[in-house]
Every structure is written in C-alpha cells, then in structure tokens.
C-alpha cells in the first residue's frame, strides 16, 4: 500500500499519491512515525486544507496506540516560533539577525577554514543527535571525516545508550537494543525490568507487558522510585541509587546457591563463567541487603521467580546504564541472563530499552567518535579500507577516533581559559569551532552551567534546529531545519526494525533539510563531489558502506521497508540472483556474534558511585523523564497540551524527609550539589525513597536538573553519571545547613530498610 494518501473530505480511505502540497478541499493522509522516542509508533498524519492532525495507524509495534506526545505531535508543525530563516550575529555580543542561506553558509564555511588554518583540522567539532534519521546520522559522520577531516564527532546518544552498547558488544559481539521483537515480551514467564519506567516514558509498549501478565507472567521491577511501572509489578526492588550491580550479582549468588543456573547452556554457548561465579560467591543476600537496601527476602523471591521460570527476560535501561560504572552494571545483568540460560530461546533474552527516537540507528552509522557506518570500527584497518572505498577516498585520509561527547564539550574553547572538569585529558587539543545538529547540549549535558560556559568560549558555533533552542541562542549562526513530518528518511527502532518516515507536509519557506545543509557546506569547502542531499540516495550509499559490517543494511531498501512494515537488521544484500534476506528479528538463536559464536561472561567488580552522600550533601539525587516531556524539551515544551500537564520541573521528595525539612507540597526549594544549584517545586510523594530526590531533566534555566548532575564518566562507554550524585535540599529563604533537619547527614530520615550500613569498597578500576 502506498503510504501517502490523498482523499476527498469525508472519504478517509481512498488512496492517492502524496500529501505534501494539498489542493483546496482535499485531505491527504500519510503513514509515518512519531517524532519522539525509540518505540517509533506508527501514525497517520492527516492534512486537511493545510491543517495537520494525527490519526491512528495500525502498525505492528504500537498496534494503534500512541501516548500524549504522539497525539499532540502535529502542533510542532504549526508553531509560530518556528525558525524560518537562518540567523547570524556579526560579532560576539551582537544580536542574532535573519540572513540569507548564502550568507549563513558562506560565513560558516569561512569560519571553518579560518579555524582549521589557525588551529588544525581537529579544532572543528561536530555534535549530532540520537533523533536524526539514519541518513542524516550517516551523512554527518561522513561530513566530519570527509568534509571537515576532523576526528571530533560525537552525539547526545553517548548520554543515552552507550553503556548498554559497550556491554552488549563485549558479551555478544554485537549491539542491538532488543535482540528480539516486542512480540516476544508476552511469551516471557518472568521479566526483570531494571531502571526503566515505560508506563510513563513509552506507554504503548505496556500492552506487551499487560499481555504477559494476562498469560500469568510475573514482572519484577528494580527502581529507586515506585513508578507507575513498579506499581504494576509483581515485585518491586526499591534499591539505593547506584547499587544496581550488587542486585544483579546478589541474584546470581542465590541462583548459584540454589542450583538454578543452566549448566548445559553455560557449557555449550558461553565462555568465562568461572571468574563470574567466583566473584558472586561473597554476595550473600544479607550483604546485598546492606549494600542496596533491598530486603534479603525480596531478593530471594526475585531469584526464585527468575531461576524457576521456563522463559525469562532481563531488560535494562537508563537506570543502571547512566552511571560511571554503567557498562559493568549492564554486564552484571547480562551475566545473570547467561547463567540462567535465558538467551536465544523463545520468550527469553537480555535487551536494552533504547530511549531516543533513533537511538539505535544513529549509533550504527558513524556519528560516534570511534565508529564508521555499519557499526565498523574507525581503528580497524579493514573497516577503514571498506568505508574509504565507498566514500571514494584513501583510507589514510580518514581521521582516527575523536573525543566522546562530554569530553568534547569539556574541551571547547581555548585551553588557556578553559577550566576543564576534573579528570579530563588536558593534553588533547581543544575544539575551537562546533557544528551542532539536532541536539541541545546546553540543557542535556551534565554539569550544564560549565558546558554553557564552554559553548560561549568557542570562536564559532553553528547550530541547526527547528526552534531557537538554548544551544542555538548561543550560536553565531543558526540554520532552520526541516522536521520529522517535512522530510523523508529511515529510523531504526528499539527492536532493530528499520522504518521509513514519509513526508506529510512541506517545510515552511526558508527551511531546508540537514542533508541539504551538509551538502551545501561541503560544496563551499571544496568537498561537494562526495555529497548528495537526496535522502534515498544517501540511504543507498549507507547500505553499501554497511555491507558486511555488524549492522548490515545492504539488503534493506525503502521499497522493502514499506512493503514489510519495517525490516530488521542485519539484512545482507543477496546479490543479483540470490534470494532476498528476510531480515533478522531474532538474534543469538544458534550463535552469538563473537568469533567463536559463544557469548562472553565478563567479570565485574562492585564499586561505589563516583559521588556518595556525605555530611555536606547527605541525599541521593537521581534524574529522569516525565510522561509529557521529552529530552531537553525543545519540542515538547512548545506543545500546549503537554505543557499543561508538565509545565515545570517538580522535585520528588518523600513526605518523611519533607516533614523533617519543613517543606510543603508545591513549595519552591533549592537543591544543591557540588556542581551548582537549581530551584524546583517540591512534589511530596511516598513513591520515592526517603534518602533520594528525583528531578526531571527537560527544562532549562534555574530549574535545570543538569546544573546538578555529575559528569564522571564510565571508563569504557564514556557515559556520564546522570543517575546518581550527592545533593542537599535547601528550603527557599534558608541557608544550606545539615542542621536543617538533616542531622546525622540526613540518615535519620531514612527507614532501616533503605539504609546502607556496609562500607563500600573503594574503586577497583575496570575489570
Ligand atoms: Fe511517540 Fe514514543 Fe509516545 Fe510512541 S511512545 S507516541 S513513539 S513518544
């Protein structure tokens, strides 16, 4: 079926050709996908006399379901504050003013040349986004390496899925968020969901969990908050923030003690179990209770449910992953899944619930500092040779790996005036000019006040976005970019299913796609022959670049995606006379993607968070999302219906802690960490632990949660520790002091079950 329909008013089912320029008195309907999260719900966009609205589409992932964000997404297309012309400031301190595309492009190209002539090629950085289409992510990676010849490209997905990606690569030799389709979820007898709250972050996915429950299945949730997801669970493990790894090893300890592990699976399909078994030996339930606050009896119950199930899944998300030990946290849960023999069987498996819209695809095709398209490595000679061949350059022209996202942001500006974060590599050259596409690091990066200062210190900043985001406000040149429903391109959802977003409306006059922007800049830099701005041609080139790589898209075409409701990678091209590859909905059924086909157990050492509460900052602070907002809020804060639901950041505080601090519900409070202070409205709720505060991160300004977060990085994934740091709370108008009801470092407010009494061993280094 053609995905774009033109239909007469009142005849909603007749199919026509396209909806981009509707004639008067016609209705066009285009089958496409939501602009937001990684579920990429299918939706139909109906254009009636120029007005766009969202309608149901029966797509296999969301089966007609949409959340409030999806239902209200069309409002983004008609916002009056939409950027419709490039903006430029003539000098630092001058205001941004509308200019022509030629003027903005000429200035940007001239600044790139000037900075590179003066400071070298790597003085230019590129910062992308996990919401970009595969085509944009691919072309952005190529633009950095071929157009700018800089190693310094990374993206905000580093802040999202990088720990799960590194863990999955180590254990299985491949990184695909879910190695099975969503339809497998109801087949699991037991599901262990760690650090995820899909009931609020992607509600349509809950139909799979509800189906699992209806079939008699159990859901175990591990989360410091009693979220709506946790409230619907069979068992809730309300752990102390930052102690996920101890929970995983503790469950493995019980499974070993009670002979619940699958010895045949371990012998036939894995390597490295002995070291993991040895390490688990000392994680007795009562010790794990002391470390995590989860009662030993609850741990025993969870281990028995998992270990006795015929099929079980472990799903992790940002809770354990967004930590300075996020890779090891994730590996500890993968170790548990492997020990129980839960992988590669029907209704069983480990998976990561990806967050950003194209969190999966955007990390496969060259936006990451160390990667080339197809999940190839930039430091591998054969990989470089292949991609250079597709790009028509010599492999020695390709730069090497660049800095990770936070490290690049931390390096911005002149090294002389740069107060770099503790632990940063001061020997690395600085990035003096930055191109940001589809990202808002001024709000979404940790330690954001510092990041804003670094952005301000740049010699030149160019930003492409739909709206004047907080990062765009700091730019020297701003490009107005087309948005989801105004352009075409592919996305890869959390299952590894490659989808096609079709254009439903024309972009406003003056707006161009990021592909056009990159191709136009490349022409001005004398590299235009390497670039096209046609999305389907870019996808065809991506297919060739990915051929033979781990994320092989070479057998996927736009035609097949439409005909088959998406195609799962890997999907190699069959060649001229071969039989079309069906795609790969399920991985690991017979072998893992390692050299010998066996999964790897990876030994991990339990260690504390980078910053633990102390007398000065006696509470834990954790951050996350709310249902009606998305990421840095650049889009959702502009949607009336969403803003009415969640107009401001509300800090979750347990009533017992609030009572001790004399804080009332709805009162403004200051929260302080070692990075800075933020002001939020108190929301008293018994669903949070009494020793923990929860702050949503979608807002800029004084209420920005990332003014507080810790940029301590995981040694492997370079993921910052968004999920845990030490904080104190200051009722407005009072001085911060531990005597304000926080005697004993706040611990007096903590019930025994939540109190950690065992000293945590010091950092052990990477295992
Ligand atoms: Fe959009 Fe995600 Fe909501 Fe689906 S769950 S409608 S993809 S935001």
XYZ file of C-alpha atoms and ligand atoms in Angstrom:
775
model
C 0.000 0.000 0.000
C 1.260 3.461 -0.817
C 1.929 5.186 2.486
C 0.744 8.613 1.349
C -2.911 9.110 0.594
C -4.871 11.955 -0.931
C -8.534 11.643 -0.217
C -11.607 13.765 -0.633
C -13.150 15.200 2.532
C -15.344 12.575 4.142
C -13.679 9.743 2.239
C -10.936 8.817 4.604
C -9.977 5.559 2.958
C -9.360 6.421 -0.693
C -5.733 6.385 -1.599
C -3.940 8.950 -3.746
C -0.301 9.862 -4.409
C 1.047 12.434 -1.990
C 0.046 14.819 0.709
C 2.862 17.312 0.716
C 1.002 20.075 -1.176
C -2.701 19.584 -0.657
C -5.097 21.263 -3.053
C -8.056 23.109 -1.501
C -10.852 20.852 -0.275
C -8.731 17.757 -0.186
C -7.473 15.637 2.635
C -4.175 13.830 2.426
C -3.117 11.066 4.771
C 0.480 9.933 5.149
C 1.622 6.876 7.008
C 4.666 7.759 9.051
C 6.089 7.584 12.589
C 6.142 9.667 15.759
C 8.952 12.242 16.116
C 9.903 11.248 19.624
C 11.024 8.060 21.355
C 12.569 4.771 20.246
C 9.275 2.937 20.014
C 8.723 4.985 16.841
C 4.982 4.402 16.934
C 3.319 4.247 13.563
C 0.857 7.079 12.988
C -1.117 8.604 10.165
C -0.816 12.327 9.522
C -3.932 13.805 8.003
C -3.615 17.160 6.217
C -6.938 18.884 5.752
C -6.734 22.180 3.920
C -3.232 22.732 5.256
C -4.007 21.770 8.875
C -2.212 18.631 10.063
C -3.618 16.216 12.638
C -2.603 12.816 13.977
C -4.722 9.726 13.319
C -4.385 6.066 14.223
C -2.322 3.735 12.075
C -2.277 0.025 12.688
C 1.454 -0.637 12.895
C 2.912 -3.847 14.370
C 4.866 -2.176 17.197
C 2.300 0.170 18.765
C -0.810 -1.533 17.300
C -2.620 1.783 17.052
C -1.541 3.043 20.478
C 0.055 6.465 20.939
C 0.950 8.440 24.042
C 0.088 12.091 24.648
C 3.320 13.173 22.994
C 2.458 11.303 19.811
C -1.149 12.520 19.721
C -0.074 16.150 20.042
C 2.992 15.985 17.769
C 1.332 17.764 14.837
C 1.288 21.001 16.835
C 5.040 21.247 16.259
C 4.411 21.802 12.551
C 2.408 24.996 13.020
C 4.301 26.697 15.830
C 4.721 30.415 15.209
C 8.131 30.474 16.887
C 9.494 28.043 14.316
C 12.785 29.148 12.755
C 12.149 30.010 9.100
C 15.324 31.869 8.138
C 18.993 31.463 9.050
C 20.117 33.742 11.874
C 23.562 35.222 12.264
C 25.366 37.585 14.614
C 28.121 39.744 13.143
C 30.257 39.574 16.275
C 30.138 38.117 19.799
C 27.709 40.150 21.876
C 25.714 41.320 18.847
C 22.143 40.031 18.439
C 21.182 37.231 16.049
C 19.568 38.624 12.889
C 17.869 36.914 9.921
C 20.138 36.483 6.891
C 20.011 34.602 3.587
C 21.056 30.967 3.351
C 24.023 32.008 1.191
C 25.228 34.478 3.814
C 24.905 31.916 6.629
C 26.606 29.162 4.632
C 29.411 31.463 3.412
C 30.112 32.669 6.942
C 30.133 29.134 8.348
C 32.459 27.836 5.625
C 34.776 30.836 6.089
C 34.912 30.313 9.867
C 35.640 26.595 9.434
C 38.520 27.428 7.083
C 39.864 30.151 9.361
C 39.792 27.962 12.481
C 41.324 24.966 10.697
C 44.082 27.098 9.132
C 44.925 28.525 12.528
C 44.479 25.567 14.878
C 44.457 22.443 12.702
C 41.715 20.228 11.325
C 40.716 18.711 14.622
C 39.883 22.151 16.022
C 36.448 21.691 14.420
C 33.956 19.541 16.291
C 30.612 18.114 15.268
C 27.858 17.262 17.765
C 24.911 15.234 16.473
C 21.748 13.760 17.869
C 20.071 10.430 18.558
C 16.896 11.697 16.914
C 18.455 12.200 13.474
C 17.390 9.850 10.691
C 19.854 7.160 9.629
C 20.579 9.190 6.510
C 21.425 12.332 8.497
C 23.488 10.437 11.076
C 25.402 8.741 8.263
C 25.981 11.930 6.293
C 27.005 13.833 9.422
C 29.657 11.203 10.196
C 30.892 11.364 6.623
C 30.832 15.175 6.658
C 33.059 15.229 9.754
C 35.558 12.714 8.326
C 35.495 13.687 4.626
C 34.122 17.246 4.556
C 35.981 18.583 7.604
C 38.609 15.838 8.004
C 38.291 16.052 11.779
C 38.168 13.108 14.204
C 35.970 15.086 16.592
C 32.408 13.974 16.112
C 30.123 12.554 18.771
C 26.474 12.910 19.708
C 23.961 13.057 22.519
C 23.290 9.322 22.213
C 26.564 8.977 24.154
C 24.467 10.236 27.092
C 21.783 7.656 26.480
C 22.616 4.146 25.261
C 26.405 3.946 25.136
C 26.830 1.796 28.251
C 24.380 -0.840 27.047
C 26.036 -0.724 23.618
C 29.512 -1.366 25.066
C 28.243 -4.142 27.326
C 26.371 -5.859 24.523
C 29.394 -5.697 22.233
C 31.577 -7.264 24.923
C 29.178 -10.047 25.798
C 27.579 -10.840 22.445
C 29.846 -9.236 19.814
C 27.007 -7.057 18.525
C 24.912 -4.168 19.834
C 21.224 -4.259 19.060
C 18.998 -2.870 21.850
C 16.447 -5.665 21.740
C 17.787 -8.795 20.019
C 14.170 -9.934 19.635
C 10.896 -8.282 18.536
C 8.454 -6.751 21.006
C 6.001 -9.538 20.275
C 8.283 -11.899 22.274
C 7.644 -9.990 25.520
C 4.288 -11.659 26.334
C 5.959 -15.064 25.927
C 8.253 -14.483 28.909
C 7.136 -16.185 32.087
C 9.137 -13.685 34.133
C 10.540 -10.270 33.213
C 13.150 -8.412 35.248
C 12.948 -4.726 34.297
C 15.851 -2.674 35.611
C 15.825 1.125 35.780
C 13.011 1.608 33.279
C 9.628 3.264 33.589
C 7.938 2.532 30.257
C 4.451 3.152 31.702
C 5.403 6.843 31.593
C 8.171 7.055 29.013
C 6.640 4.892 26.243
C 3.118 3.922 27.332
C 2.077 1.990 24.184
C 4.747 -0.636 24.941
C 2.844 -1.528 28.132
C 0.329 -3.530 26.077
C 3.060 -6.186 25.702
C 3.702 -6.275 29.449
C -0.040 -6.393 30.128
C -0.390 -9.333 27.734
C 2.461 -11.071 29.559
C 0.663 -10.507 32.855
C -2.644 -11.811 31.439
C -0.850 -15.036 30.486
C 0.111 -15.498 34.134
C 3.577 -13.930 33.856
C 5.419 -12.027 36.584
C 7.090 -8.626 36.306
C 9.925 -7.706 38.674
C 10.926 -4.037 38.653
C 14.223 -2.684 40.006
C 13.975 1.074 40.580
C 14.662 3.547 43.420
C 11.198 5.014 42.709
C 7.858 3.259 42.974
C 6.951 4.411 39.473
C 3.689 3.582 37.698
C 5.597 0.671 36.111
C 6.782 -0.531 39.515
C 3.241 -0.204 40.876
C 2.028 -2.611 38.204
C 4.710 -5.169 39.024
C 4.606 -8.453 40.894
C 7.681 -7.487 42.887
C 9.458 -4.167 43.316
C 13.110 -3.971 44.357
C 13.433 -0.349 45.541
C 17.197 -0.178 45.602
C 19.533 2.603 46.723
C 20.607 4.631 43.648
C 23.877 3.348 42.203
C 23.681 -0.176 43.654
C 22.228 -1.998 40.622
C 25.324 -4.128 40.141
C 25.074 -5.517 43.678
C 21.452 -6.522 42.995
C 22.497 -8.385 39.834
C 25.404 -10.180 41.496
C 23.255 -10.940 44.530
C 20.597 -12.580 42.346
C 23.311 -14.629 40.649
C 24.638 -15.682 44.068
C 21.221 -17.054 45.053
C 20.765 -18.757 41.674
C 24.150 -20.483 42.123
C 23.436 -21.445 45.726
C 20.057 -22.931 44.806
C 21.298 -24.663 41.621
C 19.060 -22.562 39.393
C 21.727 -21.877 36.749
C 21.590 -23.621 33.368
C 24.802 -25.670 33.286
C 24.195 -27.037 29.766
C 23.718 -23.572 28.301
C 26.812 -22.289 30.100
C 28.898 -25.221 28.826
C 27.586 -25.169 25.251
C 27.202 -21.494 24.461
C 29.391 -19.326 26.690
C 32.913 -18.669 27.939
C 34.318 -17.150 31.111
C 31.815 -18.348 33.708
C 34.318 -19.387 36.372
C 35.526 -15.871 37.192
C 31.965 -14.576 37.417
C 30.941 -17.472 39.657
C 33.918 -16.836 41.964
C 33.062 -13.131 42.275
C 29.421 -13.849 43.094
C 30.355 -16.132 45.982
C 30.667 -13.286 48.516
C 27.390 -11.550 47.644
C 25.250 -13.197 50.326
C 21.664 -11.902 50.462
C 22.115 -10.135 53.798
C 25.234 -8.400 52.487
C 23.383 -7.341 49.340
C 20.555 -6.053 51.535
C 23.068 -3.899 53.412
C 24.534 -2.575 50.144
C 21.313 -1.989 48.238
C 18.535 -1.559 50.786
C 16.572 -4.368 49.124
C 15.415 -6.867 51.789
C 17.092 -10.268 51.509
C 13.696 -11.984 51.413
C 12.699 -9.925 48.378
C 15.985 -10.783 46.640
C 15.376 -14.471 47.360
C 11.860 -14.223 45.940
C 13.092 -12.477 42.786
C 15.890 -15.004 42.226
C 13.486 -17.924 42.640
C 10.948 -16.413 40.228
C 13.656 -15.875 37.610
C 15.545 -19.111 38.167
C 12.487 -21.389 38.087
C 10.878 -19.816 35.033
C 10.908 -21.712 31.748
C 11.340 -18.426 29.898
C 12.552 -15.111 31.277
C 13.791 -11.745 30.080
C 16.056 -9.153 31.613
C 15.509 -5.644 30.243
C 17.785 -2.810 31.331
C 17.502 0.903 30.641
C 18.952 4.220 31.723
C 18.779 3.456 35.473
C 21.803 1.154 35.604
C 23.322 2.453 32.343
C 23.663 6.191 33.056
C 26.324 5.690 35.671
C 30.100 5.920 35.788
C 30.013 2.103 36.024
C 27.152 1.729 33.535
C 28.937 -0.857 31.387
C 29.711 -3.106 34.352
C 26.189 -2.669 35.746
C 24.774 -3.840 32.421
C 27.279 -6.670 32.139
C 26.279 -7.887 35.605
C 22.682 -8.294 34.404
C 23.853 -9.934 31.168
C 25.936 -12.361 33.278
C 22.783 -13.234 35.208
C 20.808 -13.802 31.993
C 23.572 -16.028 30.590
C 23.918 -18.020 33.812
C 20.197 -18.737 33.814
C 20.428 -19.787 30.152
C 17.893 -17.147 29.228
C 19.235 -16.046 25.887
C 18.341 -17.174 22.386
C 15.255 -19.145 23.492
C 11.603 -18.233 22.796
C 10.366 -15.631 25.285
C 13.846 -15.255 26.779
C 16.664 -12.796 26.355
C 18.511 -9.753 27.575
C 17.683 -6.433 25.958
C 18.060 -2.696 26.431
C 15.043 -0.415 26.120
C 16.523 2.289 23.890
C 15.328 5.830 24.609
C 15.856 8.345 21.816
C 13.890 8.220 18.574
C 16.750 6.851 16.511
C 18.956 5.883 19.423
C 19.694 2.583 17.690
C 20.286 3.673 14.077
C 22.028 6.908 14.990
C 24.729 4.927 16.809
C 25.308 2.478 13.978
C 26.283 4.711 11.099
C 29.212 6.873 12.046
C 28.091 9.585 14.471
C 30.072 8.057 17.334
C 33.644 9.192 17.836
C 35.024 5.677 17.345
C 32.744 4.286 14.660
C 32.202 4.106 10.948
C 28.934 3.108 9.225
C 27.602 -0.415 9.714
C 28.997 -0.468 13.247
C 32.501 -0.645 11.832
C 35.411 0.500 13.953
C 37.407 3.533 12.925
C 40.588 1.981 14.338
C 40.274 -1.226 12.306
C 42.286 -1.273 9.060
C 39.857 -3.460 7.103
C 36.880 -1.381 8.249
C 38.623 1.839 7.225
C 39.525 0.369 3.849
C 35.938 -0.668 3.139
C 34.325 2.647 4.096
C 37.028 4.739 2.398
C 36.363 2.710 -0.757
C 32.648 3.528 -0.650
C 33.436 7.191 0.029
C 35.984 7.372 -2.813
C 38.943 8.389 -0.661
C 42.136 6.698 0.542
C 41.836 5.028 3.929
C 44.774 7.041 5.282
C 42.750 10.197 4.653
C 40.264 9.080 7.302
C 40.946 10.573 10.734
C 41.137 8.292 13.785
C 38.867 8.195 16.836
C 37.839 11.522 18.364
C 36.686 12.685 21.763
C 33.492 11.398 23.364
C 30.549 13.788 23.808
C 31.226 15.209 27.252
C 34.985 15.240 26.727
C 34.495 17.244 23.542
C 32.133 19.700 25.260
C 34.602 19.995 28.129
C 37.401 20.791 25.650
C 35.613 23.659 23.886
C 37.382 26.985 23.533
C 40.927 27.962 24.181
C 42.877 25.650 26.535
C 44.318 28.765 28.204
C 40.957 29.895 29.584
C 39.316 26.506 29.919
C 38.634 25.394 33.493
C 38.327 21.745 32.473
C 36.448 19.190 34.510
C 38.404 17.108 36.983
C 39.955 14.108 35.285
C 39.711 15.496 31.750
C 42.580 14.876 29.362
C 44.274 18.266 29.239
C 46.791 17.115 26.665
C 44.136 16.862 23.969
C 43.715 19.702 21.533
C 40.697 21.918 22.028
C 37.740 22.213 19.737
C 37.516 25.901 18.778
C 34.503 25.778 16.450
C 31.491 23.481 16.724
C 28.632 22.430 14.462
C 25.595 21.134 16.400
C 22.791 19.336 14.590
C 19.617 18.105 16.264
C 20.874 18.417 19.811
C 20.653 20.833 22.733
C 23.705 20.129 24.923
C 23.300 23.431 26.816
C 20.407 21.675 28.594
C 21.014 17.957 28.092
C 24.690 17.663 29.040
C 25.701 17.023 32.658
C 27.224 19.892 34.613
C 25.391 22.170 32.208
C 26.494 25.534 33.626
C 30.066 24.531 32.805
C 29.034 23.295 29.355
C 27.274 26.602 28.627
C 30.459 28.481 29.537
C 32.456 26.243 27.231
C 29.959 26.805 24.394
C 30.214 30.566 24.944
C 34.002 30.416 24.766
C 34.013 28.950 21.251
C 35.451 31.018 18.431
C 32.486 29.925 16.324
C 29.295 27.959 16.978
C 26.776 26.936 14.297
C 23.536 25.160 15.225
C 20.840 23.604 13.079
C 17.481 23.201 14.796
C 13.721 23.654 14.410
C 13.443 26.224 17.178
C 15.806 28.635 18.887
C 16.968 26.104 21.472
C 19.099 27.120 24.448
C 22.178 25.980 22.482
C 21.073 27.851 19.348
C 20.707 31.029 21.448
C 24.477 30.902 21.986
C 25.339 30.336 18.327
C 26.974 32.658 15.812
C 24.943 31.106 13.002
C 21.626 29.238 13.312
C 20.209 27.172 10.430
C 16.448 26.478 10.360
C 15.955 22.795 9.731
C 13.071 20.735 8.420
C 11.399 18.455 10.936
C 10.146 14.934 11.048
C 6.959 15.258 9.023
C 8.511 17.581 6.445
C 11.207 15.258 5.146
C 11.851 11.616 4.374
C 14.244 9.185 5.933
C 14.673 5.971 7.861
C 14.789 5.344 11.593
C 15.745 2.153 13.452
C 13.539 1.482 16.448
C 14.406 -0.205 19.734
C 13.856 -3.653 18.189
C 16.371 -3.055 15.377
C 13.496 -2.654 12.913
C 14.348 -0.172 10.160
C 11.352 2.101 9.452
C 10.536 4.753 6.897
C 9.281 8.193 7.815
C 7.371 9.753 4.934
C 6.881 13.450 4.345
C 3.376 14.652 5.145
C 3.811 18.418 4.774
C 6.130 20.825 3.030
C 8.595 22.660 5.273
C 7.947 26.397 5.614
C 9.587 28.673 3.071
C 13.194 29.284 4.122
C 13.627 25.940 5.879
C 15.935 23.238 4.498
C 16.824 19.697 5.487
C 20.080 18.933 7.289
C 21.142 16.850 4.274
C 20.897 19.996 2.133
C 22.825 21.952 4.757
C 25.684 19.419 4.856
C 25.912 19.102 1.064
C 25.903 22.900 0.660
C 28.632 23.341 3.276
C 30.698 20.570 1.678
C 30.484 22.369 -1.686
C 31.796 25.574 -0.121
C 34.649 23.617 1.456
C 35.615 22.127 -1.923
C 34.351 18.640 -0.970
C 30.971 18.800 -2.687
C 31.688 15.889 -5.038
C 31.439 13.477 -2.109
C 27.954 14.556 -1.005
C 24.360 14.291 -2.178
C 21.317 15.684 -0.394
C 18.759 13.192 -1.717
C 17.725 11.004 1.252
C 17.118 7.799 -0.690
C 20.480 8.138 -2.477
C 22.134 8.689 0.903
C 20.430 5.531 2.193
C 21.667 3.545 -0.803
C 25.202 4.726 -0.073
C 24.723 3.827 3.618
C 23.675 0.332 2.532
C 26.937 -0.109 0.622
C 29.014 1.336 3.461
C 27.333 -1.007 5.968
C 27.613 -4.134 3.773
C 29.497 -6.838 5.645
C 29.516 -4.829 8.879
C 27.812 -5.858 12.119
C 24.843 -3.580 11.378
C 24.459 -4.695 7.766
C 21.655 -2.781 5.996
C 22.717 -3.689 2.463
C 19.629 -5.834 1.771
C 17.199 -3.201 3.056
C 15.518 -0.835 0.609
C 12.885 1.838 1.126
C 10.546 -0.305 -1.006
C 11.004 -3.314 1.292
C 10.538 -1.245 4.441
C 7.167 -0.025 3.197
C 6.047 -3.396 1.940
C 7.075 -5.283 5.100
C 6.285 -2.761 7.898
C 9.995 -2.438 8.551
C 12.975 -4.761 8.142
C 15.191 -5.980 10.992
C 18.960 -5.711 10.593
C 21.290 -7.450 9.937
C 19.938 -7.901 6.446
C 22.710 -8.544 3.899
C 22.154 -7.974 0.219
C 21.580 -11.265 -1.575
C 23.264 -10.084 -4.773
C 21.725 -10.039 -8.218
C 20.453 -13.622 -8.342
C 20.326 -14.622 -4.688
C 17.248 -14.982 -2.556
C 16.286 -11.850 -0.644
C 17.465 -11.997 3.003
C 14.399 -11.938 5.284
C 16.000 -9.684 7.899
C 16.804 -10.799 11.465
C 14.019 -10.290 14.016
C 15.745 -12.647 16.477
C 19.462 -12.838 17.169
C 21.524 -15.441 19.041
C 19.219 -18.415 18.442
C 22.109 -20.557 17.273
C 25.248 -18.474 17.796
C 26.445 -15.175 19.160
C 28.253 -12.604 17.019
C 31.630 -13.355 18.572
C 34.456 -15.048 16.681
C 33.716 -18.480 18.151
C 29.958 -17.959 18.347
C 29.902 -18.125 22.165
C 28.725 -15.383 24.498
C 31.231 -13.975 26.982
C 30.687 -13.769 30.723
C 32.520 -10.615 31.824
C 33.792 -10.370 35.386
C 32.789 -7.113 37.073
C 33.782 -5.624 40.428
C 31.225 -3.884 42.590
C 32.239 -0.311 43.375
C 30.524 2.810 44.702
C 29.096 5.623 42.650
C 31.530 8.385 41.744
C 29.941 10.572 44.397
C 28.271 9.164 47.505
C 26.242 11.194 50.046
C 28.227 12.660 52.929
C 27.700 15.146 55.746
C 27.676 18.118 53.375
C 25.472 16.563 50.684
C 23.516 13.893 52.569
C 20.977 12.806 49.942
C 20.999 10.936 46.664
C 19.809 12.801 43.576
C 18.590 10.856 40.583
C 17.186 12.271 37.342
C 14.876 11.089 34.584
C 11.884 11.755 32.388
C 8.206 12.557 32.914
C 5.422 11.383 30.637
C 4.544 14.682 28.973
C 8.040 15.937 28.149
C 10.878 14.616 26.032
C 14.663 15.080 26.259
C 15.705 18.753 26.652
C 12.111 19.810 25.931
C 12.946 21.862 22.817
C 9.893 20.356 21.127
C 7.563 19.229 23.918
C 7.836 22.417 25.979
C 6.267 24.131 22.964
C 3.225 21.839 22.790
C 0.316 23.384 24.698
C -1.303 20.140 25.840
C 1.999 18.737 27.119
C 2.993 21.929 28.850
C -0.357 21.995 30.627
C 0.416 18.565 32.092
C 4.057 19.205 32.980
C 4.755 22.940 32.933
C 7.779 22.957 35.227
C 10.265 20.657 36.938
C 8.885 19.176 40.136
C 11.315 17.670 42.596
C 10.075 14.433 44.135
C 10.652 14.333 47.900
C 9.479 11.697 50.367
C 6.956 13.165 52.890
C 9.084 11.979 55.818
C 12.116 13.902 54.540
C 9.910 16.894 53.710
C 8.486 16.886 57.233
C 11.967 16.978 58.743
C 12.887 19.893 56.486
C 9.514 21.647 56.926
C 8.879 21.554 53.187
C 5.307 21.629 51.964
C 3.993 20.249 48.722
C 4.184 22.897 45.992
C 6.813 24.981 47.776
C 9.889 26.213 45.892
C 13.074 24.541 47.051
C 16.709 24.880 46.192
C 18.734 21.764 45.500
C 22.494 21.917 45.637
C 25.253 19.571 44.506
C 28.968 20.094 44.037
C 28.246 21.413 40.507
C 25.698 24.073 41.395
C 22.152 24.822 42.475
C 18.717 24.539 40.910
C 15.286 25.721 42.002
C 12.258 23.449 41.610
C 8.783 22.990 43.024
C 8.512 20.307 45.694
C 6.279 17.343 44.932
C 5.780 15.225 48.018
C 5.347 11.569 47.233
C 5.835 8.372 49.172
C 6.881 6.634 45.931
C 10.456 7.910 46.276
C 12.930 6.600 48.812
C 13.312 8.883 51.850
C 17.044 9.260 51.133
C 16.592 10.157 47.454
C 15.415 13.113 45.388
C 14.175 12.774 41.829
C 14.468 15.654 39.344
C 13.160 15.537 35.744
C 15.644 16.959 33.231
C 13.538 18.574 30.494
C 13.866 22.235 31.482
C 16.498 24.964 31.065
C 17.226 27.884 33.377
C 17.217 27.748 37.164
C 15.130 24.570 37.147
C 17.559 22.624 35.003
C 18.417 19.272 36.582
C 21.693 19.122 34.689
C 23.032 22.097 36.643
C 23.381 19.442 39.341
C 24.455 16.230 37.614
C 27.893 14.697 37.815
C 29.983 14.418 34.614
C 32.005 11.486 35.994
C 32.418 9.144 33.008
C 32.275 5.389 32.601
C 35.829 4.307 31.661
C 34.611 2.305 28.655
C 31.440 3.922 27.303
C 32.289 7.486 28.431
C 28.702 7.740 29.704
C 28.236 10.460 32.354
C 26.737 9.626 35.737
C 23.307 11.231 35.300
C 21.585 8.779 37.589
C 23.283 9.382 40.916
C 25.081 12.110 42.780
C 25.117 13.600 46.269
C 22.796 16.511 46.973
C 21.279 18.599 49.691
C 17.998 20.422 49.725
C 17.578 23.963 50.920
C 14.069 25.237 51.725
C 13.795 28.616 49.985
C 14.935 31.501 52.138
C 17.092 29.413 54.436
C 20.766 28.775 54.469
C 22.049 25.373 53.465
C 22.961 23.525 56.625
C 22.937 19.945 57.737
C 21.214 21.168 60.927
C 18.072 21.988 58.908
C 16.557 18.623 59.724
C 19.424 16.722 58.229
C 21.220 15.868 61.424
C 23.280 12.775 61.018
C 23.777 13.608 57.339
C 20.090 13.124 56.600
C 20.304 9.483 57.569
C 17.862 9.964 60.456
C 15.106 10.354 57.870
C 15.861 7.012 56.288
C 13.940 3.907 57.355
C 16.106 0.935 58.224
C 15.244 -0.987 55.099
C 16.644 1.820 52.937
C 19.763 2.423 54.943
C 23.053 1.127 53.625
C 25.194 0.004 56.504
C 28.071 -1.740 54.767
C 31.043 0.342 53.750
C 31.518 0.104 50.014
C 34.970 -0.930 48.870
C 36.992 1.695 47.029
C 37.190 1.821 43.236
C 38.755 -1.304 41.790
C 39.402 0.007 38.319
C 37.992 -1.520 35.210
C 37.621 -5.253 35.218
Fe 5.813 8.741 20.272
Fe 7.188 7.226 21.964
Fe 4.765 8.150 22.626
Fe 5.042 6.263 20.760
S 5.546 6.067 22.926
S 3.726 8.039 20.658
S 6.976 6.891 19.784
S 6.615 9.345 22.263
